[in-house]
Backbone as a ProteinNet text record, in pm:
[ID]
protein_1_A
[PRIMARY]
XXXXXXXXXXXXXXXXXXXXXXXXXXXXXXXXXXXXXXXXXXXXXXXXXXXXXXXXXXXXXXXXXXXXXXXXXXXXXXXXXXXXXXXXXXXXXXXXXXXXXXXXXXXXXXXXXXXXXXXXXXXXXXXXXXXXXXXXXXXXXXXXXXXXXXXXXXXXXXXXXXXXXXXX
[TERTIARY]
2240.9	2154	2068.5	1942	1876	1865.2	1833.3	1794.1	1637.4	1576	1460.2	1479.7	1474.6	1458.2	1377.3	1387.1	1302.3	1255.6	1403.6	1444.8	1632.7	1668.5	1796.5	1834.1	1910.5	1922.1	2060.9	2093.7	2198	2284.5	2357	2510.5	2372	2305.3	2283.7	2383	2377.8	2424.1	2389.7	2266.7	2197.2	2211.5	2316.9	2285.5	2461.6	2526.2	2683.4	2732.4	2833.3	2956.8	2962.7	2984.2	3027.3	2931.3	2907.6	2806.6	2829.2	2727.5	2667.1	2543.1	2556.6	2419.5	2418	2300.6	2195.1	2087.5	2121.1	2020.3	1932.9	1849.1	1704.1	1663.7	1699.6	1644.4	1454.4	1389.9	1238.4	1266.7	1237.5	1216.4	1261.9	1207.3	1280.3	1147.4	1231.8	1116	1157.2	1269.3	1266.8	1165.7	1052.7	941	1001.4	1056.1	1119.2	994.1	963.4	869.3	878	838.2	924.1	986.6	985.5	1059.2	1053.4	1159.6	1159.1	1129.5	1126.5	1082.7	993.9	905	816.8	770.5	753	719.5	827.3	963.3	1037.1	997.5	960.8	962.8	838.8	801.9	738.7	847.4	834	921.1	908.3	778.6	716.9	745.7	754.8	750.5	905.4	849.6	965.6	974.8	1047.5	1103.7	1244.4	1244.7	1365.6	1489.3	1588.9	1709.7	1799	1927.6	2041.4	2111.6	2196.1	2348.4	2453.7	2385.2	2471.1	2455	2277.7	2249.5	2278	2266	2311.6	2444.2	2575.7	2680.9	2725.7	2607.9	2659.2	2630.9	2538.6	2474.9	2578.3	2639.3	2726.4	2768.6	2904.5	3007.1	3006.3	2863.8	2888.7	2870.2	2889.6	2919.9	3043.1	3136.5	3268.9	3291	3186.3	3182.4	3121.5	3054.2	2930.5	3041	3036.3	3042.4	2945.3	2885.7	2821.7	2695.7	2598.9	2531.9	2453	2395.5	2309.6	2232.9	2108.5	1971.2	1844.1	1748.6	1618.6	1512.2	1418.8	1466.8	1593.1	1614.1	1734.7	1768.2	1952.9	2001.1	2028.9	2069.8	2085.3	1983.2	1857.7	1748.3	1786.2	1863.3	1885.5	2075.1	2079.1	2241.9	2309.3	2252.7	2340.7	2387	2301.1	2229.9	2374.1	2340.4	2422	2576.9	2568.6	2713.1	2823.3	2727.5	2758.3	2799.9	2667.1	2682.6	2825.4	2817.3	2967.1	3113.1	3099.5	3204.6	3264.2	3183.7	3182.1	3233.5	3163.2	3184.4	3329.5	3384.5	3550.6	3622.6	3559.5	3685.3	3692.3	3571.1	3617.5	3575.9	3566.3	3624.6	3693.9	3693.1	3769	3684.9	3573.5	3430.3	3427.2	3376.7	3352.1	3205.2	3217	3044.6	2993.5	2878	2804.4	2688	2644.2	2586.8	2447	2351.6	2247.1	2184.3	2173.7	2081.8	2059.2	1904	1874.6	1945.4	2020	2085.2	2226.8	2198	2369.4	2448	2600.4	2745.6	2741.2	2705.7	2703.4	2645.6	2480.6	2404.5	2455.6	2515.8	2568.1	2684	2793.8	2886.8	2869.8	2755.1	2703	2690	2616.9	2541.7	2667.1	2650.5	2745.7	2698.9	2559.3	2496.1	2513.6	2504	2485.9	2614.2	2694.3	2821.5	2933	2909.2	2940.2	2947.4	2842.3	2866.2	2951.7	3023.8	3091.2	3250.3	3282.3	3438	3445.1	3326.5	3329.7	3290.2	3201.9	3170.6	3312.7	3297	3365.2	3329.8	3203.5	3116.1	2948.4	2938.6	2801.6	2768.5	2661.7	2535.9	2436.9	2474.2	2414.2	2341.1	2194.1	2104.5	1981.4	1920.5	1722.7	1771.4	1636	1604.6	1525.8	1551.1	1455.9	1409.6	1244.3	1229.8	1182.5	1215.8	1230.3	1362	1450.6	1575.7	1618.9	1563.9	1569.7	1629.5	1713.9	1839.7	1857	1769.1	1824.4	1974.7	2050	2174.6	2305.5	2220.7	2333.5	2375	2457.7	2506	2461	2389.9	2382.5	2303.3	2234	2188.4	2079.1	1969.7	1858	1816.8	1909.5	1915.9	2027.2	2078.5	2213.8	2306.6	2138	2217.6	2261.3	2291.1	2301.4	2457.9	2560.2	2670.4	2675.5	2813	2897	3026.2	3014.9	3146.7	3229.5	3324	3475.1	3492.1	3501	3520.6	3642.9	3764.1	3855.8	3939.4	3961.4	4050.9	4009.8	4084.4	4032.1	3967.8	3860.4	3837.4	3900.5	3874.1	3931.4	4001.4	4094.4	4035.7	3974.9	3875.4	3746.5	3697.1	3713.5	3585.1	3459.7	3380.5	3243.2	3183.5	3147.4	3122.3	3034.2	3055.7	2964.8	3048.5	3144.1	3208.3	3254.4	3308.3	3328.1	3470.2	3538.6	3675.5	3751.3	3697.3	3749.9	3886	3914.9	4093.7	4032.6	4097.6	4061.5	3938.9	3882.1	3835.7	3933.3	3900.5	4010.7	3926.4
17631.9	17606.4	17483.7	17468.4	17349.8	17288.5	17139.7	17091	16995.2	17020.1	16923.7	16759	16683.1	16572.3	16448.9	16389.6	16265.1	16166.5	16125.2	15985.5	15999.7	15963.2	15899.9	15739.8	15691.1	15553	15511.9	15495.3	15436.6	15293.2	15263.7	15149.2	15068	15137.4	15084.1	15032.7	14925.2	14861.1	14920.7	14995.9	14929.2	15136.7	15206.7	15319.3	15363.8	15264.4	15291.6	15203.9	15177.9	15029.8	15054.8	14973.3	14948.7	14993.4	15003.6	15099.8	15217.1	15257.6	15424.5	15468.1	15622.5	15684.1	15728.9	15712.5	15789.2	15883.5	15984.1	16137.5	16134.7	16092.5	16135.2	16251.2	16345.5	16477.5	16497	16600	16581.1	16695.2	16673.4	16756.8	16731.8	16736.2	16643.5	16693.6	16771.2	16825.9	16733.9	16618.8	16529.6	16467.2	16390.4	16293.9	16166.4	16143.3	16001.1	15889.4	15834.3	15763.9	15647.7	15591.1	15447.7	15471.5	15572.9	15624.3	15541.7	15487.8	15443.1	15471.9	15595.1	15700.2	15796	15816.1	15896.4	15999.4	15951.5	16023.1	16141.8	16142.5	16227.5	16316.3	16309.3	16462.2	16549.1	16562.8	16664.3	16747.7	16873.9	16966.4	16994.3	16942.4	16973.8	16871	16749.7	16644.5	16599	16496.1	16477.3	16613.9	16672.5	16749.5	16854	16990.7	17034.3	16983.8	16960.9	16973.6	17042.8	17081.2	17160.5	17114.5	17157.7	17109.2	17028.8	17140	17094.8	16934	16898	16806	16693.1	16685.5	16606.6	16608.7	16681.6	16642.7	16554.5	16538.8	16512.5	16344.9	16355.8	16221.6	16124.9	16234.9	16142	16114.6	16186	16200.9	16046.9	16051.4	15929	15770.3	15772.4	15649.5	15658	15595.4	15524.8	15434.3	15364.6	15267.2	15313.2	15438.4	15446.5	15581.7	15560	15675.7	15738.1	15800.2	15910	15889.1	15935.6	15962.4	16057.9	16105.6	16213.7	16158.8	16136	16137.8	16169	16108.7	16153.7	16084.1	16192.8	16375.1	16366	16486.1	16568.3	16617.5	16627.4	16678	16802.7	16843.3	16973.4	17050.4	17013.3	17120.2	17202.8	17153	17258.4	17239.6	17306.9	17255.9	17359.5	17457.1	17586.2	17478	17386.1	17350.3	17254	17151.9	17056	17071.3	17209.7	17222.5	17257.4	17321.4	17363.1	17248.8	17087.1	17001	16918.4	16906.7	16828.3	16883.9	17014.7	17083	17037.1	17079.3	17042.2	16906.9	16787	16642	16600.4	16681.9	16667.9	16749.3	16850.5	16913	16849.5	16774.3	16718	16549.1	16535.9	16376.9	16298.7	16202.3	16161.7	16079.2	16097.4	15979	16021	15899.9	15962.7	15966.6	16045.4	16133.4	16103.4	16015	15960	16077	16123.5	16166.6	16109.3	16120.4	16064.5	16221.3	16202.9	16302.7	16277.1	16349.3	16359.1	16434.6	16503.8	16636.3	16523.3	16595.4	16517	16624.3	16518.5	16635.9	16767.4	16737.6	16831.9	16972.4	16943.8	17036.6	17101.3	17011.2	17084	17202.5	17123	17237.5	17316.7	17348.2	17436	17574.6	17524.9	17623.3	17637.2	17759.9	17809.1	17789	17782.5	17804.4	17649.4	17565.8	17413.6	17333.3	17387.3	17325.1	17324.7	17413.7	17472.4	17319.4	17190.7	17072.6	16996.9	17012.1	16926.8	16891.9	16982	16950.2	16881.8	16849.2	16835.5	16640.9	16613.3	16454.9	16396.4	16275.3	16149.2	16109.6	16072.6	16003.1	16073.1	16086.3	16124.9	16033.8	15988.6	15912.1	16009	16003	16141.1	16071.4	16214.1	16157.1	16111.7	16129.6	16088.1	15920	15842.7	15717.6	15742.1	15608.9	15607.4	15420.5	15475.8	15353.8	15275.5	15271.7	15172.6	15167.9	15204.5	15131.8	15034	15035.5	15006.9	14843	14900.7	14739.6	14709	14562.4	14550.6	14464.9	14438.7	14421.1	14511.7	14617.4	14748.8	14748.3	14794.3	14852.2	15015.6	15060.7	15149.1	15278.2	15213	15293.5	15236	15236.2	15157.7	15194.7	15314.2	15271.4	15295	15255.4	15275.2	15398.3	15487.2	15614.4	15676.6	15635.6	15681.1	15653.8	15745.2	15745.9	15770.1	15673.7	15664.2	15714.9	15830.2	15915.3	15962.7	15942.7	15931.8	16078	16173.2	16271.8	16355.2	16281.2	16335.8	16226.7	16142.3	16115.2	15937	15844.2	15663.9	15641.8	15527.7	15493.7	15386.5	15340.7	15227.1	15089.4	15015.1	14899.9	14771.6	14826.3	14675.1	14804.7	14830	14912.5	14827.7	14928	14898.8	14936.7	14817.3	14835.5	14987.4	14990.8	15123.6	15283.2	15288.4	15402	15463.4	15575	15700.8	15759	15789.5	15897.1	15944.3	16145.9	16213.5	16249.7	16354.9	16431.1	16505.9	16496.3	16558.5	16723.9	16737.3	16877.5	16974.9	17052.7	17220.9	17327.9
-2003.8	-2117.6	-2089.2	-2160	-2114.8	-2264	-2243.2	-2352	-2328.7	-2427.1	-2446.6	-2459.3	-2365.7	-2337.6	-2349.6	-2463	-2462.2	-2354.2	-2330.2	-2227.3	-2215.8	-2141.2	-2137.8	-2115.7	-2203.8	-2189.3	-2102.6	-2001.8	-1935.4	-2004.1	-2014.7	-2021.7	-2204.9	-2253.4	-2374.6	-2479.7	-2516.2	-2626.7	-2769.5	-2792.3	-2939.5	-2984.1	-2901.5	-2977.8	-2962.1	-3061.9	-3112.1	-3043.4	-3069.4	-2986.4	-2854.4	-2757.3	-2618.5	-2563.1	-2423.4	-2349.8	-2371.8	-2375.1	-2409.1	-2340.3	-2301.1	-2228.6	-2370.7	-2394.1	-2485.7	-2449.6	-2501.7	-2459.5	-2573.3	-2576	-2707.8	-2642.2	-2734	-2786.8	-2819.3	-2765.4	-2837.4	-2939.7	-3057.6	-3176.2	-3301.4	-3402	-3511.1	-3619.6	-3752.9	-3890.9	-3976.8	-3999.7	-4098.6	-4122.7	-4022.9	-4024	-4121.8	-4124.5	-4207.7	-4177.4	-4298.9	-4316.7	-4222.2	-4169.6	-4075.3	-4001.2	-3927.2	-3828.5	-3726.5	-3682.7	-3500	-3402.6	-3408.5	-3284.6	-3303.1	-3360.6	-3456.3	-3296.4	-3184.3	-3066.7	-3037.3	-3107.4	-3077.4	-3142.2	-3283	-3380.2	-3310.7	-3184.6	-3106.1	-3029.5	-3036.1	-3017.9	-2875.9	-2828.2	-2675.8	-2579.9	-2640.5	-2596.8	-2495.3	-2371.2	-2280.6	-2187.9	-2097.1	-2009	-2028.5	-1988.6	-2022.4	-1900.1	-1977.7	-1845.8	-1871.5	-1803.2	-1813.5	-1873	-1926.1	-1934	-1843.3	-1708.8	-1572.3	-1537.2	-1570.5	-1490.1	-1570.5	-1733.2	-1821.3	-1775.5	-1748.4	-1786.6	-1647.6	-1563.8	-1437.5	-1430.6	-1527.2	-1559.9	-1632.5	-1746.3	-1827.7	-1763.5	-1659.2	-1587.1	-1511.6	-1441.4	-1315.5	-1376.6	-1487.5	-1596.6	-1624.4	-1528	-1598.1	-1744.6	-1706.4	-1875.7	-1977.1	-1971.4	-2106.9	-2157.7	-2342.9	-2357.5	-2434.9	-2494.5	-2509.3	-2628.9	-2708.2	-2773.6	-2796.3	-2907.7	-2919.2	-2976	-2988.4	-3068.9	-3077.8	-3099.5	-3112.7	-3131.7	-3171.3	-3247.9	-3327.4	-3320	-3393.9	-3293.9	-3246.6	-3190.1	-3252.2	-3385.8	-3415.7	-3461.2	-3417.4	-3384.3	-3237.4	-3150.8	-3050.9	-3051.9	-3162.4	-3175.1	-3061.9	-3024	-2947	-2806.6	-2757	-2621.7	-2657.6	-2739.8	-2743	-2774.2	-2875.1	-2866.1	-2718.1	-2606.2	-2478.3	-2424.7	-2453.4	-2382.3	-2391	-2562.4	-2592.9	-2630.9	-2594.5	-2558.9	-2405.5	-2327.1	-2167.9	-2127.3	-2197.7	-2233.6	-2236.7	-2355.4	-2399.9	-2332.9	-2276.8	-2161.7	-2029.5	-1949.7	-1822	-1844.6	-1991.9	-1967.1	-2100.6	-2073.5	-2222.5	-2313.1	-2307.8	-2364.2	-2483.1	-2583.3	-2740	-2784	-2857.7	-2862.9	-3031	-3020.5	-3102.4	-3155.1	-3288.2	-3304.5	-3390.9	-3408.5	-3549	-3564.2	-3684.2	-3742.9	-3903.2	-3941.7	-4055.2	-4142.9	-4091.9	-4187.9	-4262	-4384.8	-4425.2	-4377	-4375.7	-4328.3	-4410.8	-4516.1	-4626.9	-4570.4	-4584	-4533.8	-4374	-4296.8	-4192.7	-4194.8	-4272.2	-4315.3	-4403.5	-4451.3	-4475.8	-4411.3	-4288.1	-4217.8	-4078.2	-4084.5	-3965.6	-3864.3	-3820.6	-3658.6	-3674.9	-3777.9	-3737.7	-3702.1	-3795	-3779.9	-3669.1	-3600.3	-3497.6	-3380.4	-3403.9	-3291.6	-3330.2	-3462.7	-3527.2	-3476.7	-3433.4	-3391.1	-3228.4	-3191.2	-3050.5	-3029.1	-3180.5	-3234.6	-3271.8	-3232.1	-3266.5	-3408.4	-3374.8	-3524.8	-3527.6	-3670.5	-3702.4	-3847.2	-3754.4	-3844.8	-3902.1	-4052.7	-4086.2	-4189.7	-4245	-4365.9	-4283.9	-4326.6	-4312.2	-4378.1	-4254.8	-4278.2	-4388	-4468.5	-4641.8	-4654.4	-4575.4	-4556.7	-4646	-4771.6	-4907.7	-4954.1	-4864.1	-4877.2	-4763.3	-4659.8	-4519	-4530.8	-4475.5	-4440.7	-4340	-4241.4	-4106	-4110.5	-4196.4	-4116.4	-4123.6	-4158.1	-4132.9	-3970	-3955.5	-3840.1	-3775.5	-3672	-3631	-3738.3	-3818.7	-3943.5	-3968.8	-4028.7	-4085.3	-4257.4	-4333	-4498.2	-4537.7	-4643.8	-4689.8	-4752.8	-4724	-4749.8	-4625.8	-4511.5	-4394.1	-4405.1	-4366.5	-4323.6	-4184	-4151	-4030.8	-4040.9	-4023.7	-4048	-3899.7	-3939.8	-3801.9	-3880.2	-3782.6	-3810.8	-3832.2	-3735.4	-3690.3	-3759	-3835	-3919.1	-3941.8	-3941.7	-3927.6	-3806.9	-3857.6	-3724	-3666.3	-3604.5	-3513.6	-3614.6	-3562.9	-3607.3	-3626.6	-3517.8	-3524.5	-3582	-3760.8	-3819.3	-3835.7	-3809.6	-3886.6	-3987.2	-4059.8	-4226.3	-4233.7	-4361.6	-4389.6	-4363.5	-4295.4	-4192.2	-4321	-4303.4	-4389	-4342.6	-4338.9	-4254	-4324.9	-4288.2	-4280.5	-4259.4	-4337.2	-4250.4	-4145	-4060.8	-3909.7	-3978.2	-3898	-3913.3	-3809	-3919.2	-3829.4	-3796.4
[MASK]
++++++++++++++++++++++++++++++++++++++++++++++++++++++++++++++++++++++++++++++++++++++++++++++++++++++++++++++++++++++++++++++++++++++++++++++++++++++++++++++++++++++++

């Protein structure tokens, strides 16, 4: 499977705790006013790659673990669910998600929900930039959740976090 490619960010700090590769996704229909990345919501935009060659990328990062963003990663959720399936079967890294969609609207939808058991954490909800808070953590308005998907998170939590009973 291939996915549409923004950029990839190597041993980044500023997209979830510790080092992380970050995969920006090109494509994104939220348009959030104040957007950070407003160059992603092009669907054309950036290069396609595989699965193969992304997971080879994660792979040769001992220290980074993982991210999804943008864009919207679950505009090509089929691609990404392949990717972070693959992710958790040949390594042990935890997988950061952002997206505009709330959890809600995801478990909703069957074709969407489908990336969900394979995330650590999802930063979910459209940026609302007349709420916009820079000393949030990993979020930029306060309607944005940081949800641990699979039960507590850690404990060096970070404010704002949400947790779930495991998903089944």
């Amino acid at each position: 499977m291939k996915i549409r490619v923004l950029d990839i960010i190597e041993q980044t700090m500023a997209d979830g705790p510790g080092f992380r590769t970050a995969i920006y996704c090109a494509g994104c229909k939220h348009a959030c006013k104040g957007c950070h990345n407003p160059q992603s919501w092009d669907f054309n935009a950036g290069r396609w790659m595989s699965t193969d060659d992304l997971l080879e990328i994660v792979k040769a990062d001992d220290l980074s673990d993982v991210t999804f963003t943008g864009g919207d990663p679950f505009y090509q959720v089929e691609a990404f669910t392949e990717l972070a399936r693959r992710i958790k079967e040949e390594t042990t890294k935890t997988i950061w998600c952002w997206t505009g969609f709330t959890l809600e609207e995801i478990q909703a939808s069957a074709r969407l929900s489908q990336l969900l058991p394979y995330l650590d954490v999802l930063v979910d909800g459209p940026f609302i930039l007349e709420q916009r808070d820079t000393d949030l953590l990993f979020r930029g308005s306060p309607n944005q959740r940081i949800i641990y998907l699979h039960g507590e998170p850690p404990s060096d939590d970070i404010p704002g976090t949400v947790a779930l009973e495991p998903l089944r």
